[in-house]
Amino acid sequence: MHFDTSDSPALSRRRKAAMIVQMMISGGSNLSLSQLPESLQEVLTDELGAIKLVDRDTVAGVAAEFTAQLESIGLCAPGTRDGAIAALSDHLSPDLAARLRAQTAKVRNGDHWHVIADLPTARLVDIMTRESIEICAVALSKLQVGKAAEILTQTPGERARRITYAMALTSEISPDTVHRIGASLAKEYGQPAKIAFEKPPVQRLGAILNSTVTDTREDVLASLGEADPAFANDVRKAIFTFKDIAPRVKPTDIPNCIRAVDAEVLTRAIAAGLAGEQAMVDSAEFILGSLSQRMAGQLREDAEEMGTIKKSEAEAAMSAITTAIREMAESGVITLIDPDEEEEDKDE
């Protein structure tokens, strides 16, 4: 039988791989092809099925090329996340190894859509607002009906309408394209979101405004209230200033809170508070009322003798007290009263 390969096209890498597999099977090798993704197993099967007769020179050339590639390899790593986890299992912390295995278990036969389906609602809404309309349509189609409806409800109206319209155009998308979209989304959104700040914006801005002078703080809050009332309201709740002492601190916590404050600074703050607006007066009286009669009387007398306090000195003295209170609250020594809970109690 004569084989003429001079005019035949160059063999593809897939065809060469199929030939190597056939040679190894014929030689009695036991190959673990089941470890390959099913899509690759299917391609290999199709390629092997297309091979009939191959001349000796071609077989020898493919074998020589394969051998040369093997000999040129200097290092062989797992190549997959599962393999890497298995190789490092004895060197990783048990908790991390278990978490990585759990993440990997979500990807079955290369299908990453399980990872997407398990994402929290907020993360899925991120996908709907950040990705292209076509990608969103595919992603929404892969979710369970109930969850898809919930995500669509939380997606801005016009964008939601465009996504639902695009779903009508997904019928012709190939399975391979859907697979690649799932893999890409899982890689982008399947990992914990990387954040630049430990605390949310409300707490960060609240901490900054806590340390600013009253005029600046009120100007910022007024401007913020015009631009974003809800955010401004949350920031106000995160701020703790001298006038918040009366409504948010328990009387029994006051002695501990002012213990570390210098006596002259405390007196100056009380003097400024008693001479200020009603909320300031209330907090100053609240502090005095939470102390022993002797100590409160002495403080009131010393405060009256101070006379008028400069605005900058008053701000600094009040800030010293509120800082001491905030530090004790943050360390868990005391618990501030939540203004929302206080309003609910009054309503009841």
mmCIF file of C-alpha atoms in Angstrom:
data_model
loop_
_atom_site.group_PDB
_atom_site.id
_atom_site.type_symbol
_atom_site.label_atom_id
_atom_site.label_comp_id
_atom_site.label_asym_id
_atom_site.label_seq_id
_atom_site.Cartn_x
_atom_site.Cartn_y
_atom_site.Cartn_z
ATOM 1 C CA MET A 1 0.000 0.000 0.000
ATOM 2 C CA HIS A 2 1.401 3.374 -0.967
ATOM 3 C CA PHE A 3 1.041 6.601 1.056
ATOM 4 C CA ASP A 4 1.608 9.881 -0.692
ATOM 5 C CA THR A 5 1.921 12.755 1.807
ATOM 6 C CA SER A 6 3.881 15.239 -0.273
ATOM 7 C CA ASP A 7 0.776 17.232 -1.197
ATOM 8 C CA SER A 8 -1.123 16.775 2.102
ATOM 9 C CA PRO A 9 -1.590 19.860 4.300
ATOM 10 C CA ALA A 10 0.440 20.257 7.503
ATOM 11 C CA LEU A 11 -1.043 18.374 10.426
ATOM 12 C CA SER A 12 -2.805 20.470 13.042
ATOM 13 C CA ARG A 13 -1.754 20.320 16.693
ATOM 14 C CA ARG A 14 -5.051 18.580 17.472
ATOM 15 C CA ARG A 15 -4.392 15.890 14.843
ATOM 16 C CA LYS A 16 -0.861 15.358 16.149
ATOM 17 C CA ALA A 17 -2.180 15.052 19.709
ATOM 18 C CA ALA A 18 -4.723 12.464 18.562
ATOM 19 C CA MET A 19 -1.962 10.493 16.818
ATOM 20 C CA ILE A 20 0.203 10.524 19.966
ATOM 21 C CA VAL A 21 -2.745 9.299 22.033
ATOM 22 C CA GLN A 22 -3.374 6.482 19.543
ATOM 23 C CA MET A 23 0.316 5.489 19.599
ATOM 24 C CA MET A 24 0.358 5.403 23.406
ATOM 25 C CA ILE A 25 -2.867 3.399 23.591
ATOM 26 C CA SER A 26 -1.508 0.959 21.007
ATOM 27 C CA GLY A 27 1.643 0.646 23.104
ATOM 28 C CA GLY A 28 -0.371 -0.334 26.172
ATOM 29 C CA SER A 29 -0.199 2.981 28.059
ATOM 30 C CA ASN A 30 -2.987 3.786 30.498
ATOM 31 C CA LEU A 31 -3.954 7.425 29.896
ATOM 32 C CA SER A 32 -6.019 9.461 32.373
ATOM 33 C CA LEU A 33 -7.964 11.319 29.728
ATOM 34 C CA SER A 34 -10.899 11.706 32.112
ATOM 35 C CA GLN A 35 -8.938 14.437 33.900
ATOM 36 C CA LEU A 36 -9.235 16.647 30.829
ATOM 37 C CA PRO A 37 -12.245 18.964 30.456
ATOM 38 C CA GLU A 38 -15.064 17.168 28.637
ATOM 39 C CA SER A 39 -14.842 19.673 25.787
ATOM 40 C CA LEU A 40 -11.226 18.605 25.115
ATOM 41 C CA GLN A 41 -12.128 14.925 25.446
ATOM 42 C CA GLU A 42 -14.781 15.465 22.782
ATOM 43 C CA VAL A 43 -12.346 17.248 20.432
ATOM 44 C CA LEU A 44 -9.786 14.469 20.898
ATOM 45 C CA THR A 45 -12.417 11.832 20.125
ATOM 46 C CA ASP A 46 -13.459 13.645 16.936
ATOM 47 C CA GLU A 47 -9.846 14.003 15.774
ATOM 48 C CA LEU A 48 -9.057 10.354 16.456
ATOM 49 C CA GLY A 49 -12.212 9.314 14.633
ATOM 50 C CA ALA A 50 -11.086 11.233 11.560
ATOM 51 C CA ILE A 51 -7.770 9.333 11.322
ATOM 52 C CA LYS A 52 -7.708 6.238 9.086
ATOM 53 C CA LEU A 53 -4.260 5.335 7.754
ATOM 54 C CA VAL A 54 -1.045 7.303 8.313
ATOM 55 C CA ASP A 55 2.303 6.507 6.656
ATOM 56 C CA ARG A 56 5.307 5.541 8.772
ATOM 57 C CA ASP A 57 7.305 8.685 7.985
ATOM 58 C CA THR A 58 4.489 10.927 9.212
ATOM 59 C CA VAL A 59 4.063 8.870 12.390
ATOM 60 C CA ALA A 60 7.816 8.932 13.004
ATOM 61 C CA GLY A 61 7.922 12.693 12.433
ATOM 62 C CA VAL A 62 5.087 13.353 14.871
ATOM 63 C CA ALA A 63 6.669 11.051 17.466
ATOM 64 C CA ALA A 64 10.059 12.758 17.040
ATOM 65 C CA GLU A 65 8.486 16.201 17.429
ATOM 66 C CA PHE A 66 6.621 15.063 20.548
ATOM 67 C CA THR A 67 9.796 13.557 22.029
ATOM 68 C CA ALA A 68 11.770 16.741 21.310
ATOM 69 C CA GLN A 69 9.126 18.834 23.059
ATOM 70 C CA LEU A 70 9.194 16.538 26.092
ATOM 71 C CA GLU A 71 12.981 16.725 26.293
ATOM 72 C CA SER A 72 12.928 20.528 26.108
ATOM 73 C CA ILE A 73 10.644 20.822 29.142
ATOM 74 C CA GLY A 74 12.517 22.013 32.237
ATOM 75 C CA LEU A 75 9.606 22.182 34.644
ATOM 76 C CA CYS A 76 6.127 20.726 34.740
ATOM 77 C CA ALA A 77 3.566 22.374 37.030
ATOM 78 C CA PRO A 78 -0.069 21.305 37.589
ATOM 79 C CA GLY A 79 -1.469 23.795 35.087
ATOM 80 C CA THR A 80 -4.862 23.876 36.785
ATOM 81 C CA ARG A 81 -6.142 25.362 40.026
ATOM 82 C CA ASP A 82 -7.221 21.913 41.260
ATOM 83 C CA GLY A 83 -3.751 20.535 40.618
ATOM 84 C CA ALA A 84 -2.101 23.499 42.305
ATOM 85 C CA ILE A 85 -4.304 23.080 45.384
ATOM 86 C CA ALA A 86 -3.482 19.360 45.514
ATOM 87 C CA ALA A 87 0.250 20.043 45.147
ATOM 88 C CA LEU A 88 0.247 22.733 47.831
ATOM 89 C CA SER A 89 -2.247 21.102 50.196
ATOM 90 C CA ASP A 90 0.471 20.133 52.687
ATOM 91 C CA HIS A 91 1.911 23.650 52.652
ATOM 92 C CA LEU A 92 -1.238 25.792 52.864
ATOM 93 C CA SER A 93 -3.170 26.586 56.022
ATOM 94 C CA PRO A 94 -6.056 24.100 56.464
ATOM 95 C CA ASP A 95 -8.699 26.852 56.353
ATOM 96 C CA LEU A 96 -7.359 28.352 53.130
ATOM 97 C CA ALA A 97 -6.980 24.937 51.478
ATOM 98 C CA ALA A 98 -10.588 24.067 52.364
ATOM 99 C CA ARG A 99 -11.844 27.408 51.042
ATOM 100 C CA LEU A 100 -9.934 27.011 47.771
ATOM 101 C CA ARG A 101 -11.296 23.475 47.298
ATOM 102 C CA ALA A 102 -14.824 24.761 47.904
ATOM 103 C CA GLN A 103 -14.349 27.480 45.294
ATOM 104 C CA THR A 104 -12.953 25.002 42.784
ATOM 105 C CA ALA A 105 -15.767 22.528 43.424
ATOM 106 C CA LYS A 106 -18.209 25.122 42.114
ATOM 107 C CA VAL A 107 -16.681 24.839 38.649
ATOM 108 C CA ARG A 108 -17.924 21.515 37.242
ATOM 109 C CA ASN A 109 -16.513 20.277 33.951
ATOM 110 C CA GLY A 110 -15.325 23.777 33.159
ATOM 111 C CA ASP A 111 -18.786 25.288 33.679
ATOM 112 C CA HIS A 112 -18.348 28.514 35.646
ATOM 113 C CA TRP A 113 -22.014 29.505 35.721
ATOM 114 C CA HIS A 114 -22.438 27.830 39.108
ATOM 115 C CA VAL A 115 -20.058 30.443 40.507
ATOM 116 C CA ILE A 116 -22.134 33.258 39.004
ATOM 117 C CA ALA A 117 -25.414 31.788 40.260
ATOM 118 C CA ASP A 118 -24.050 31.658 43.824
ATOM 119 C CA LEU A 119 -23.008 35.318 43.873
ATOM 120 C CA PRO A 120 -24.878 37.647 46.251
ATOM 121 C CA THR A 121 -27.555 39.880 44.789
ATOM 122 C CA ALA A 122 -25.460 43.045 45.054
ATOM 123 C CA ARG A 123 -22.646 41.436 43.056
ATOM 124 C CA LEU A 124 -25.047 40.311 40.334
ATOM 125 C CA VAL A 125 -26.506 43.811 40.124
ATOM 126 C CA ASP A 126 -22.930 45.046 39.611
ATOM 127 C CA ILE A 127 -22.691 42.780 36.585
ATOM 128 C CA MET A 128 -25.972 44.140 35.212
ATOM 129 C CA THR A 129 -24.777 47.743 35.537
ATOM 130 C CA ARG A 130 -21.149 47.352 34.460
ATOM 131 C CA GLU A 131 -21.044 44.795 31.646
ATOM 132 C CA SER A 132 -22.287 45.189 28.077
ATOM 133 C CA ILE A 133 -25.993 44.715 27.408
ATOM 134 C CA GLU A 134 -25.339 41.483 25.480
ATOM 135 C CA ILE A 135 -23.235 39.974 28.285
ATOM 136 C CA CYS A 136 -25.903 40.942 30.827
ATOM 137 C CA ALA A 137 -28.586 39.270 28.711
ATOM 138 C CA VAL A 138 -26.625 36.009 28.649
ATOM 139 C CA ALA A 139 -25.900 36.175 32.380
ATOM 140 C CA LEU A 140 -29.533 36.871 33.240
ATOM 141 C CA SER A 141 -30.621 33.938 31.055
ATOM 142 C CA LYS A 142 -28.369 31.584 33.046
ATOM 143 C CA LEU A 143 -29.903 32.492 36.412
ATOM 144 C CA GLN A 144 -32.907 30.826 37.989
ATOM 145 C CA VAL A 145 -36.147 32.641 37.190
ATOM 146 C CA GLY A 146 -36.743 33.930 40.723
ATOM 147 C CA LYS A 147 -33.250 35.281 41.151
ATOM 148 C CA ALA A 148 -33.219 36.769 37.659
ATOM 149 C CA ALA A 149 -36.438 38.629 38.445
ATOM 150 C CA GLU A 150 -34.959 39.989 41.672
ATOM 151 C CA ILE A 151 -31.812 41.193 39.886
ATOM 152 C CA LEU A 152 -33.825 42.783 37.090
ATOM 153 C CA THR A 153 -35.961 44.636 39.633
ATOM 154 C CA GLN A 154 -32.854 46.221 41.158
ATOM 155 C CA THR A 155 -31.380 47.198 37.781
ATOM 156 C CA PRO A 156 -32.085 50.780 36.585
ATOM 157 C CA GLY A 157 -35.232 50.918 34.450
ATOM 158 C CA GLU A 158 -33.870 51.868 31.024
ATOM 159 C CA ARG A 159 -30.951 49.455 31.303
ATOM 160 C CA ALA A 160 -33.251 46.673 32.511
ATOM 161 C CA ARG A 161 -35.453 47.172 29.442
ATOM 162 C CA ARG A 162 -32.458 47.015 27.098
ATOM 163 C CA ILE A 163 -31.223 43.816 28.758
ATOM 164 C CA THR A 164 -34.600 42.085 28.463
ATOM 165 C CA TYR A 165 -34.819 43.062 24.797
ATOM 166 C CA ALA A 166 -31.312 41.669 24.198
ATOM 167 C CA MET A 167 -32.381 38.336 25.708
ATOM 168 C CA ALA A 168 -34.475 37.774 22.580
ATOM 169 C CA LEU A 169 -31.255 37.832 20.554
ATOM 170 C CA THR A 170 -29.406 35.182 22.587
ATOM 171 C CA SER A 171 -30.948 32.124 20.909
ATOM 172 C CA GLU A 172 -28.227 31.970 18.256
ATOM 173 C CA ILE A 173 -25.272 32.233 20.656
ATOM 174 C CA SER A 174 -23.054 29.144 20.564
ATOM 175 C CA PRO A 175 -22.474 27.033 23.708
ATOM 176 C CA ASP A 176 -18.749 27.777 23.489
ATOM 177 C CA THR A 177 -19.422 31.519 23.613
ATOM 178 C CA VAL A 178 -21.711 31.096 26.628
ATOM 179 C CA HIS A 179 -19.011 28.992 28.295
ATOM 180 C CA ARG A 180 -16.365 31.671 27.703
ATOM 181 C CA ILE A 181 -18.664 34.411 29.001
ATOM 182 C CA GLY A 182 -19.257 32.404 32.179
ATOM 183 C CA ALA A 183 -15.528 31.822 32.678
ATOM 184 C CA SER A 184 -14.765 35.513 32.184
ATOM 185 C CA LEU A 185 -17.487 36.685 34.586
ATOM 186 C CA ALA A 186 -16.447 34.125 37.210
ATOM 187 C CA LYS A 187 -12.857 35.332 37.010
ATOM 188 C CA GLU A 188 -13.908 38.970 37.336
ATOM 189 C CA TYR A 189 -16.689 38.715 39.921
ATOM 190 C CA GLY A 190 -16.261 35.288 41.532
ATOM 191 C CA GLN A 191 -13.486 36.415 43.835
ATOM 192 C CA PRO A 192 -14.041 38.679 46.849
ATOM 193 C CA ALA A 193 -14.148 42.282 45.713
ATOM 194 C CA LYS A 194 -10.903 44.147 46.317
ATOM 195 C CA ILE A 195 -11.514 47.259 48.357
ATOM 196 C CA ALA A 196 -9.189 50.189 48.849
ATOM 197 C CA PHE A 197 -10.657 51.259 52.195
ATOM 198 C CA GLU A 198 -11.461 49.213 55.281
ATOM 199 C CA LYS A 199 -14.386 51.412 56.324
ATOM 200 C CA PRO A 200 -17.393 52.442 54.202
ATOM 201 C CA PRO A 201 -17.675 56.031 52.874
ATOM 202 C CA VAL A 202 -20.148 57.086 55.583
ATOM 203 C CA GLN A 203 -17.769 56.163 58.398
ATOM 204 C CA ARG A 204 -14.739 57.667 56.665
ATOM 205 C CA LEU A 205 -16.458 61.001 56.019
ATOM 206 C CA GLY A 206 -17.997 60.973 59.484
ATOM 207 C CA ALA A 207 -14.559 60.529 61.061
ATOM 208 C CA ILE A 208 -13.190 63.439 59.020
ATOM 209 C CA LEU A 209 -16.073 65.754 59.889
ATOM 210 C CA ASN A 210 -15.771 64.814 63.549
ATOM 211 C CA SER A 211 -12.377 66.516 63.535
ATOM 212 C CA THR A 212 -13.371 69.642 61.612
ATOM 213 C CA VAL A 213 -14.612 72.901 63.087
ATOM 214 C CA THR A 214 -18.362 73.334 63.416
ATOM 215 C CA ASP A 215 -18.798 75.874 60.597
ATOM 216 C CA THR A 216 -16.963 73.703 58.068
ATOM 217 C CA ARG A 217 -18.834 70.590 59.167
ATOM 218 C CA GLU A 218 -22.240 72.240 58.854
ATOM 219 C CA ASP A 219 -21.386 73.720 55.440
ATOM 220 C CA VAL A 220 -20.313 70.312 54.145
ATOM 221 C CA LEU A 221 -23.427 68.612 55.506
ATOM 222 C CA ALA A 222 -25.685 71.297 54.042
ATOM 223 C CA SER A 223 -24.134 70.929 50.585
ATOM 224 C CA LEU A 224 -24.192 67.159 50.845
ATOM 225 C CA GLY A 225 -27.843 67.262 51.868
ATOM 226 C CA GLU A 226 -28.726 69.072 48.652
ATOM 227 C CA ALA A 227 -26.774 66.627 46.468
ATOM 228 C CA ASP A 228 -27.579 63.350 48.239
ATOM 229 C CA PRO A 229 -30.033 63.636 51.169
ATOM 230 C CA ALA A 230 -29.909 59.931 52.071
ATOM 231 C CA PHE A 231 -26.115 59.860 52.219
ATOM 232 C CA ALA A 232 -26.047 63.129 54.173
ATOM 233 C CA ASN A 233 -28.474 61.671 56.710
ATOM 234 C CA ASP A 234 -26.276 58.598 57.174
ATOM 235 C CA VAL A 235 -23.198 60.795 57.612
ATOM 236 C CA ARG A 236 -24.978 62.851 60.271
ATOM 237 C CA LYS A 237 -25.666 59.644 62.184
ATOM 238 C CA ALA A 238 -21.983 58.683 61.932
ATOM 239 C CA ILE A 239 -20.847 62.038 63.323
ATOM 240 C CA PHE A 240 -20.531 62.457 67.072
ATOM 241 C CA THR A 241 -20.095 66.020 68.344
ATOM 242 C CA PHE A 242 -20.594 67.774 71.662
ATOM 243 C CA LYS A 243 -24.297 68.338 71.072
ATOM 244 C CA ASP A 244 -24.752 64.561 70.551
ATOM 245 C CA ILE A 245 -23.631 63.773 74.096
ATOM 246 C CA ALA A 246 -27.024 64.303 75.751
ATOM 247 C CA PRO A 247 -29.111 62.178 73.359
ATOM 248 C CA ARG A 248 -26.556 59.411 72.729
ATOM 249 C CA VAL A 249 -24.535 58.779 75.906
ATOM 250 C CA LYS A 250 -25.854 56.973 78.966
ATOM 251 C CA PRO A 251 -25.579 59.031 82.190
ATOM 252 C CA THR A 252 -23.699 56.227 83.944
ATOM 253 C CA ASP A 253 -20.971 56.314 81.267
ATOM 254 C CA ILE A 254 -20.133 60.006 81.644
ATOM 255 C CA PRO A 255 -17.779 59.662 84.678
ATOM 256 C CA ASN A 256 -15.650 57.086 82.836
ATOM 257 C CA CYS A 257 -15.650 59.124 79.637
ATOM 258 C CA ILE A 258 -14.333 62.341 81.199
ATOM 259 C CA ARG A 259 -11.842 60.684 83.543
ATOM 260 C CA ALA A 260 -8.987 61.019 81.051
ATOM 261 C CA VAL A 261 -9.880 64.611 80.091
ATOM 262 C CA ASP A 262 -7.799 67.376 81.651
ATOM 263 C CA ALA A 263 -9.773 69.239 84.337
ATOM 264 C CA GLU A 264 -9.170 72.675 82.794
ATOM 265 C CA VAL A 265 -10.165 71.400 79.342
ATOM 266 C CA LEU A 266 -13.347 69.875 80.783
ATOM 267 C CA THR A 267 -14.208 73.128 82.543
ATOM 268 C CA ARG A 268 -13.636 75.116 79.346
ATOM 269 C CA ALA A 269 -15.906 72.759 77.389
ATOM 270 C CA ILE A 270 -18.666 73.077 79.998
ATOM 271 C CA ALA A 271 -18.351 76.871 79.975
ATOM 272 C CA ALA A 272 -18.571 76.993 76.177
ATOM 273 C CA GLY A 273 -21.454 74.537 76.148
ATOM 274 C CA LEU A 274 -23.516 76.488 78.688
ATOM 275 C CA ALA A 275 -23.043 79.628 76.596
ATOM 276 C CA GLY A 276 -23.867 77.972 73.282
ATOM 277 C CA GLU A 277 -27.004 76.967 71.401
ATOM 278 C CA GLN A 278 -29.672 74.877 73.111
ATOM 279 C CA ALA A 279 -28.233 71.504 72.018
ATOM 280 C CA MET A 280 -24.858 72.516 73.475
ATOM 281 C CA VAL A 281 -26.492 73.662 76.709
ATOM 282 C CA ASP A 282 -28.360 70.362 76.957
ATOM 283 C CA SER A 283 -25.140 68.350 76.623
ATOM 284 C CA ALA A 284 -23.284 70.524 79.139
ATOM 285 C CA GLU A 285 -26.136 70.164 81.639
ATOM 286 C CA PHE A 286 -26.287 66.442 80.884
ATOM 287 C CA ILE A 287 -22.621 66.045 81.805
ATOM 288 C CA LEU A 288 -23.085 68.019 85.015
ATOM 289 C CA GLY A 289 -26.213 66.056 85.892
ATOM 290 C CA SER A 290 -24.355 62.759 85.467
ATOM 291 C CA LEU A 291 -21.696 63.692 88.043
ATOM 292 C CA SER A 292 -21.868 63.881 91.803
ATOM 293 C CA GLN A 293 -23.457 67.065 93.166
ATOM 294 C CA ARG A 294 -20.190 68.230 94.690
ATOM 295 C CA MET A 295 -18.186 67.737 91.485
ATOM 296 C CA ALA A 296 -20.929 69.205 89.298
ATOM 297 C CA GLY A 297 -21.227 72.260 91.543
ATOM 298 C CA GLN A 298 -17.490 72.863 91.462
ATOM 299 C CA LEU A 299 -17.389 72.478 87.661
ATOM 300 C CA ARG A 300 -20.281 74.911 87.177
ATOM 301 C CA GLU A 301 -18.652 77.471 89.457
ATOM 302 C CA ASP A 302 -15.272 77.192 87.680
ATOM 303 C CA ALA A 303 -16.985 77.438 84.280
ATOM 304 C CA GLU A 304 -18.788 80.648 85.257
ATOM 305 C CA GLU A 305 -15.500 82.184 86.398
ATOM 306 C CA MET A 306 -13.924 81.530 82.981
ATOM 307 C CA GLY A 307 -16.240 83.989 81.311
ATOM 308 C CA THR A 308 -16.379 84.101 77.518
ATOM 309 C CA ILE A 309 -14.354 81.368 75.787
ATOM 310 C CA LYS A 310 -12.671 81.931 72.417
ATOM 311 C CA LYS A 311 -14.308 79.947 69.660
ATOM 312 C CA SER A 312 -11.123 78.048 68.767
ATOM 313 C CA GLU A 313 -10.507 77.128 72.413
ATOM 314 C CA ALA A 314 -14.134 76.056 72.839
ATOM 315 C CA GLU A 315 -13.937 73.833 69.745
ATOM 316 C CA ALA A 316 -10.715 72.218 70.993
ATOM 317 C CA ALA A 317 -12.095 71.586 74.488
ATOM 318 C CA MET A 318 -15.342 70.071 73.216
ATOM 319 C CA SER A 319 -13.397 67.964 70.735
ATOM 320 C CA ALA A 320 -11.285 66.540 73.562
ATOM 321 C CA ILE A 321 -14.426 65.288 75.315
ATOM 322 C CA THR A 322 -16.083 63.872 72.203
ATOM 323 C CA THR A 323 -12.821 62.176 71.173
ATOM 324 C CA ALA A 324 -12.587 60.486 74.572
ATOM 325 C CA ILE A 325 -16.190 59.280 74.235
ATOM 326 C CA ARG A 326 -15.688 58.007 70.668
ATOM 327 C CA GLU A 327 -12.525 56.117 71.638
ATOM 328 C CA MET A 328 -14.343 54.361 74.478
ATOM 329 C CA ALA A 329 -17.234 53.493 72.149
ATOM 330 C CA GLU A 330 -14.901 52.142 69.451
ATOM 331 C CA SER A 331 -13.048 50.008 72.004
ATOM 332 C CA GLY A 332 -16.339 48.564 73.262
ATOM 333 C CA VAL A 333 -16.099 50.013 76.772
ATOM 334 C CA ILE A 334 -19.357 51.913 76.294
ATOM 335 C CA THR A 335 -22.217 51.701 73.789
ATOM 336 C CA LEU A 336 -23.659 54.817 72.212
ATOM 337 C CA ILE A 337 -27.418 55.070 71.831
ATOM 338 C CA ASP A 338 -28.554 54.571 68.226
ATOM 339 C CA PRO A 339 -30.656 57.611 67.215
ATOM 340 C CA ASP A 340 -32.860 55.425 64.989
ATOM 341 C CA GLU A 341 -33.658 53.056 67.854
ATOM 342 C CA GLU A 342 -34.397 56.030 70.092
ATOM 343 C CA GLU A 343 -36.944 57.349 67.574
ATOM 344 C CA GLU A 344 -38.591 53.927 67.284
ATOM 345 C CA ASP A 345 -38.949 53.713 71.074
ATOM 346 C CA LYS A 346 -40.615 57.138 71.135
ATOM 347 C CA ASP A 347 -43.046 56.118 68.395
ATOM 348 C CA GLU A 348 -44.055 53.060 70.385
#
